[in-house]
């Protein structure tokens, strides 16, 4: 048994989060408030308890998109960014990489995207000043919107790549299309100097992770946990230093695994895979970074040393520049 003081200390640790969808992190009260302000009716998004309600992964994606439909202006995204960073900072997060979607922010139009990005960055700068939390952006394309739509997102990413907009990735329905359908977009992003990650091995098995590495040449994998189904691939992840953005609460709530004790995060870590911990879409999964840490400590007996190791791995795997990385390592102590 871990004593409760130990749990409190673990909840309070400084945390690095590498896998967070900005819209998916929107507190339900924030979305409800915005819908009221705009007199928009949001049917089928909330349950009776006021939380987001969905049946399964595909339904989750459609509820996510319905909730996102009330975010219509750069100012809405600035307010969202502030609300999300407040939640993250309250959970001990000192650095966050957030997925941003030009498809939701201006419909893939570059001029509009620049305005949304500007608003998000201004809110992030204010949050860094007031709360000390550092944000960096990763443009994400959305797999079920298809490769042509992804190209527009990649162009937006390439045109705005810099020390703040640091990566390109892909989320969405893993059961639609193939990783290689998106190779053009990933190549474009790589050429613009962006670092790469893609969701794989959440809904499909180890072969999907292998395809992501082969066809998109990413250095991190969103989830990637089903790599555990092929130990040769796991060894390959270790040899190549591939980092997994593991989101245990998301995987359990969406039913990838029936309970945390059945989740492969500990097996992957023991075998030497570079593991990081994130929430994915915290209010959808009734989770926070502090709660993820607490659950992992209770389930696997992880102590401050293990979490310290994970935080350092996360800083090393962050897509930020070297000055930011050095400052973060200092803050971890
Ligand atoms: N978009 C937001 N959350 C996601 C997840 N868990 N998997 C794929 N796409 C997502
Ligand atoms: Zn995700």
Coordinates of C-alpha atoms and ligand atoms in Angstrom, one line a residue:
X1 CA 0.0 0.0 0.0
X2 CA 1.2 3.5 -0.8
X3 CA 0.5 5.9 1.9
X4 CA -1.7 9.0 1.2
X5 CA 1.1 11.5 1.9
X6 CA 3.1 9.8 -0.9
X7 CA 0.2 10.1 -3.3
X8 CA -0.1 13.8 -2.5
X9 CA 3.6 14.3 -3.2
X10 CA 3.3 12.4 -6.5
X11 CA 0.2 14.5 -7.5
X12 CA 2.2 17.6 -6.9
X13 CA 5.3 16.6 -9.0
X14 CA 6.2 18.9 -11.9
X15 CA 4.8 17.3 -15.1
X16 CA 5.5 17.5 -18.8
X17 CA 2.6 16.7 -21.1
X18 CA 3.3 15.9 -24.8
X19 CA -0.1 14.7 -26.0
X20 CA -3.1 17.0 -25.5
X21 CA -5.8 18.0 -28.0
X22 CA -6.7 21.6 -27.5
X23 CA -10.4 21.2 -28.3
X24 CA -10.5 17.9 -26.5
X25 CA -9.2 19.6 -23.3
X26 CA -12.1 22.1 -23.3
X27 CA -13.9 22.0 -20.0
X28 CA -17.6 21.1 -20.6
X29 CA -18.7 24.3 -18.7
X30 CA -16.6 26.4 -21.0
X31 CA -18.2 24.9 -24.1
X32 CA -21.7 25.2 -22.6
X33 CA -21.1 28.8 -21.7
X34 CA -19.9 29.6 -25.2
X35 CA -22.9 27.9 -26.7
X36 CA -25.2 30.0 -24.5
X37 CA -23.4 33.2 -25.4
X38 CA -23.8 32.5 -29.1
X39 CA -27.4 31.1 -28.7
X40 CA -26.3 27.8 -30.3
X41 CA -28.1 24.6 -29.3
X42 CA -25.7 21.8 -28.6
X43 CA -27.7 18.6 -28.8
X44 CA -26.2 15.2 -27.9
X45 CA -23.0 16.5 -26.5
X46 CA -23.6 16.4 -22.7
X47 CA -25.1 13.8 -20.4
X48 CA -27.5 14.5 -17.6
X49 CA -24.6 15.1 -15.2
X50 CA -23.3 17.9 -17.5
X51 CA -20.2 15.9 -18.6
X52 CA -19.4 15.0 -22.2
X53 CA -21.4 11.9 -23.1
X54 CA -20.5 9.3 -25.8
X55 CA -20.9 5.6 -26.5
X56 CA -17.6 4.5 -28.1
X57 CA -14.6 5.9 -29.9
X58 CA -16.3 6.8 -33.2
X59 CA -19.1 8.5 -31.3
X60 CA -16.5 10.2 -29.1
X61 CA -15.0 11.7 -32.3
X62 CA -18.4 13.0 -33.4
X63 CA -19.3 14.5 -30.0
X64 CA -15.8 16.1 -30.0
X65 CA -16.5 17.7 -33.3
X66 CA -20.0 18.9 -32.2
X67 CA -18.6 20.5 -29.1
X68 CA -15.8 22.1 -31.2
X69 CA -18.4 23.6 -33.6
X70 CA -19.1 26.4 -31.0
X71 CA -15.5 27.6 -31.3
X72 CA -15.9 30.0 -34.1
X73 CA -13.3 32.8 -33.8
X74 CA -9.7 33.4 -32.9
X75 CA -11.0 35.0 -29.7
X76 CA -12.9 31.8 -28.8
X77 CA -9.6 29.9 -29.2
X78 CA -7.7 32.4 -27.0
X79 CA -10.2 32.0 -24.2
X80 CA -10.1 28.2 -24.7
X81 CA -6.3 28.2 -24.5
X82 CA -6.4 30.2 -21.2
X83 CA -9.1 27.8 -19.7
X84 CA -7.0 24.7 -20.8
X85 CA -3.7 26.0 -19.4
X86 CA -5.4 26.9 -16.1
X87 CA -6.5 23.3 -15.7
X88 CA -3.0 21.9 -16.7
X89 CA -1.1 24.3 -14.4
X90 CA -3.4 23.3 -11.5
X91 CA -2.3 19.7 -12.2
X92 CA 1.4 20.6 -11.9
X93 CA 2.1 20.7 -15.7
X94 CA 5.0 23.0 -16.4
X95 CA 5.3 22.3 -20.2
X96 CA 2.6 21.2 -22.6
X97 CA 2.6 20.3 -26.3
X98 CA -0.9 20.8 -27.7
X99 CA -2.4 19.5 -30.9
X100 CA -3.9 22.4 -32.9
X101 CA -6.0 21.8 -36.0
X102 CA -6.2 24.2 -38.9
X103 CA -9.3 22.3 -40.0
X104 CA -11.1 23.6 -36.9
X105 CA -9.2 26.9 -36.8
X106 CA -10.3 28.5 -40.1
X107 CA -11.2 25.5 -42.2
X108 CA -7.7 25.0 -43.6
X109 CA -7.4 28.6 -44.9
X110 CA -3.9 29.9 -44.3
X111 CA -4.8 33.5 -43.6
X112 CA -7.5 32.5 -41.1
X113 CA -5.1 29.9 -39.5
X114 CA -2.5 32.7 -38.9
X115 CA -5.2 34.7 -37.0
X116 CA -6.1 31.7 -34.9
X117 CA -2.5 30.8 -34.2
X118 CA -1.7 34.4 -33.2
X119 CA -4.6 34.4 -30.7
X120 CA -3.6 31.1 -29.2
X121 CA 0.0 32.2 -28.9
X122 CA -1.0 35.5 -27.2
X123 CA -3.1 33.6 -24.6
X124 CA -0.2 31.1 -24.1
X125 CA 2.3 33.9 -23.5
X126 CA 0.0 35.5 -20.9
X127 CA -0.4 32.1 -19.2
X128 CA 3.3 31.6 -19.1
X129 CA 3.7 35.0 -17.4
X130 CA 0.9 34.4 -14.9
X131 CA 1.2 30.7 -14.2
X132 CA 4.7 29.7 -15.4
X133 CA 3.3 27.0 -17.8
X134 CA 5.0 26.8 -21.2
X135 CA 3.0 25.8 -24.3
X136 CA 4.2 24.7 -27.7
X137 CA 2.0 23.8 -30.7
X138 CA 1.8 20.7 -32.9
X139 CA -0.4 21.1 -36.0
X140 CA -2.5 18.0 -36.4
X141 CA -4.3 16.7 -39.4
X142 CA -7.3 14.5 -38.9
X143 CA -7.2 11.1 -40.5
X144 CA -10.9 10.6 -41.2
X145 CA -11.0 13.9 -43.0
X146 CA -8.7 12.3 -45.6
X147 CA -5.3 13.0 -47.2
X148 CA -6.4 16.0 -49.3
X149 CA -7.6 17.9 -46.2
X150 CA -4.4 16.8 -44.4
X151 CA -2.4 18.5 -47.2
X152 CA -4.0 21.9 -46.3
X153 CA -3.2 21.4 -42.7
X154 CA 0.4 20.5 -43.6
X155 CA 0.7 23.6 -45.7
X156 CA -0.6 25.7 -42.8
X157 CA 1.9 24.0 -40.5
X158 CA 4.8 24.5 -43.0
X159 CA 4.0 28.2 -43.4
X160 CA 3.9 28.9 -39.7
X161 CA 6.7 26.6 -38.4
X162 CA 9.0 28.2 -35.9
X163 CA 10.2 27.9 -32.3
X164 CA 6.7 27.9 -31.1
X165 CA 4.9 25.8 -33.8
X166 CA 7.2 22.9 -33.5
X167 CA 5.6 19.8 -34.8
X168 CA 3.1 18.1 -37.1
X169 CA 1.0 15.1 -36.4
X170 CA -2.2 13.1 -37.1
X171 CA -5.1 12.1 -34.9
X172 CA -8.6 10.9 -35.8
X173 CA -10.0 7.6 -36.7
X174 CA -7.2 5.1 -37.0
X175 CA -9.5 2.7 -38.8
X176 CA -9.8 5.0 -41.8
X177 CA -7.2 4.8 -44.6
X178 CA -3.5 4.1 -44.1
X179 CA -0.6 6.0 -42.6
X180 CA 1.1 6.1 -46.0
X181 CA -1.9 8.0 -47.5
X182 CA -0.6 10.9 -45.5
X183 CA 3.1 10.7 -46.5
X184 CA 3.0 13.8 -48.7
X185 CA 1.8 15.9 -45.8
X186 CA 4.4 14.5 -43.4
X187 CA 7.2 15.0 -46.0
X188 CA 6.1 18.6 -46.4
X189 CA 6.1 19.2 -42.6
X190 CA 9.5 17.5 -42.2
X191 CA 11.0 19.7 -45.0
X192 CA 9.7 22.8 -43.1
X193 CA 11.7 21.7 -40.1
X194 CA 8.8 20.3 -38.1
X195 CA 9.2 17.3 -35.8
X196 CA 6.7 14.4 -36.4
X197 CA 4.3 12.3 -34.4
X198 CA 1.2 10.3 -35.4
X199 CA -1.5 8.4 -33.6
X200 CA -1.0 4.7 -34.1
X201 CA -1.4 1.5 -32.2
X202 CA -4.4 2.8 -30.2
X203 CA -7.2 1.1 -32.2
X204 CA -5.1 -1.0 -34.6
X205 CA -2.3 -3.4 -33.6
X206 CA 1.4 -3.5 -33.8
X207 CA 1.5 -3.5 -37.6
X208 CA 0.0 0.0 -37.6
X209 CA 2.9 1.3 -35.5
X210 CA 5.4 -0.3 -37.8
X211 CA 3.7 1.4 -40.8
X212 CA 3.8 4.8 -39.1
X213 CA 7.5 4.4 -38.5
X214 CA 8.2 3.1 -42.0
X215 CA 5.9 5.3 -44.0
X216 CA 5.8 8.6 -42.1
X217 CA 9.2 8.4 -40.4
X218 CA 7.9 9.8 -37.2
X219 CA 10.0 10.0 -34.0
X220 CA 7.2 9.8 -31.6
X221 CA 4.0 7.8 -31.6
X222 CA 0.7 8.9 -30.1
X223 CA -0.4 6.0 -27.9
X224 CA 1.5 3.2 -29.7
X225 CA 0.6 0.9 -26.8
X226 CA -0.6 -2.0 -29.0
X227 CA 3.1 -2.3 -30.1
X228 CA 3.2 -4.7 -27.1
X229 CA 1.4 -7.3 -29.3
X230 CA 4.7 -7.8 -31.2
X231 CA 7.8 -8.0 -29.0
X232 CA 10.2 -7.7 -32.0
X233 CA 8.6 -4.3 -32.8
X234 CA 8.9 -3.3 -29.1
X235 CA 12.7 -4.1 -29.3
X236 CA 12.8 -2.0 -32.5
X237 CA 11.2 0.9 -30.7
X238 CA 13.9 0.6 -28.0
X239 CA 16.8 0.4 -30.5
X240 CA 15.5 3.4 -32.4
X241 CA 14.7 5.5 -29.3
X242 CA 11.1 6.0 -30.4
X243 CA 9.0 7.7 -27.8
X244 CA 5.5 6.7 -26.9
X245 CA 3.0 9.4 -25.9
X246 CA 1.0 7.1 -23.6
X247 CA -2.5 8.2 -22.4
X248 CA -3.5 5.5 -19.9
X249 CA -6.8 7.1 -18.7
X250 CA -7.9 7.7 -22.3
X251 CA -7.2 4.0 -23.2
X252 CA -9.1 2.7 -20.3
X253 CA -12.1 5.0 -20.6
X254 CA -12.4 4.4 -24.4
X255 CA -12.1 0.6 -23.8
X256 CA -8.7 -0.2 -25.4
X257 CA -8.0 -1.9 -22.1
X258 CA -10.6 -3.0 -19.5
X259 CA -8.7 -1.5 -16.5
X260 CA -5.4 0.2 -15.8
X261 CA -3.8 -2.9 -14.3
X262 CA -4.3 -4.6 -17.8
X263 CA -2.6 -1.6 -19.5
X264 CA 0.8 -2.4 -21.1
X265 CA 2.6 0.8 -20.0
X266 CA 4.6 -0.9 -17.2
X267 CA 5.6 -3.8 -19.6
X268 CA 6.7 -1.4 -22.2
X269 CA 8.7 0.6 -19.7
X270 CA 10.3 -2.5 -18.2
X271 CA 11.4 -3.5 -21.7
X272 CA 13.1 -0.2 -22.1
X273 CA 10.7 1.7 -24.3
X274 CA 10.8 5.5 -23.8
X275 CA 7.5 6.2 -22.1
X276 CA 5.8 9.5 -21.5
X277 CA 2.4 10.1 -19.8
X278 CA -0.4 12.4 -21.1
X279 CA -4.2 12.9 -20.8
X280 CA -5.2 13.2 -24.5
X281 CA -8.6 14.8 -23.9
X282 CA -8.9 15.2 -20.1
X283 CA -12.5 16.2 -19.5
X284 CA -13.8 13.5 -21.9
X285 CA -12.0 10.9 -19.8
X286 CA -12.7 12.4 -16.4
X287 CA -8.9 12.8 -16.0
X288 CA -6.2 15.3 -15.2
X289 CA -2.4 14.9 -15.2
X290 CA -2.4 14.7 -11.4
X291 CA -5.0 11.9 -11.6
X292 CA -3.1 10.0 -14.2
X293 CA 0.0 10.1 -11.9
X294 CA -2.1 9.0 -8.9
X295 CA -3.6 6.1 -10.8
X296 CA -0.2 4.9 -12.1
X297 CA 1.3 5.1 -8.6
X298 CA -1.6 3.1 -7.1
X299 CA -1.7 0.5 -10.0
X300 CA 2.0 -0.1 -10.6
X301 CA 3.6 1.2 -7.4
X302 CA 5.5 3.9 -9.3
X303 CA 7.4 6.2 -7.0
X304 CA 8.9 9.7 -7.4
X305 CA 12.0 8.2 -9.0
X306 CA 10.0 6.6 -11.8
X307 CA 8.0 9.7 -12.4
X308 CA 11.2 11.8 -12.4
X309 CA 12.6 9.5 -15.0
X310 CA 9.4 9.9 -17.1
X311 CA 9.5 13.7 -16.8
X312 CA 13.2 13.7 -18.0
X313 CA 12.4 11.4 -20.9
X314 CA 9.5 13.7 -21.8
X315 CA 11.7 16.8 -21.8
X316 CA 14.3 15.0 -23.9
X317 CA 11.5 14.0 -26.4
X318 CA 9.8 17.5 -26.4
X319 CA 9.9 19.2 -29.8
X320 CA 10.9 22.6 -28.2
X321 CA 14.3 24.3 -28.9
X322 CA 17.4 23.6 -26.8
X323 CA 17.0 26.8 -24.6
X324 CA 13.6 25.8 -23.6
X325 CA 14.7 22.2 -23.0
X326 CA 17.5 23.3 -20.7
X327 CA 15.2 25.6 -18.8
X328 CA 12.7 22.8 -18.3
X329 CA 15.4 20.3 -17.1
X330 CA 16.5 22.9 -14.6
X331 CA 12.9 23.3 -13.3
X332 CA 12.7 19.5 -12.9
X333 CA 15.7 19.7 -10.6
Ligands
LIG1 N1 -8.5 13.0 -31.3 C1 -8.7 13.3 -30.0 N2 -8.5 12.3 -29.2 C2 -8.1 11.3 -30.0 C3 -7.7 9.9 -29.8 N3 -7.7 9.4 -28.5 N4 -7.4 9.1 -30.8 C4 -7.5 9.7 -32.0 N5 -7.8 10.9 -32.3 C5 -8.1 11.7 -31.3
LIG2 ZN1 -4.7 11.9 -29.1

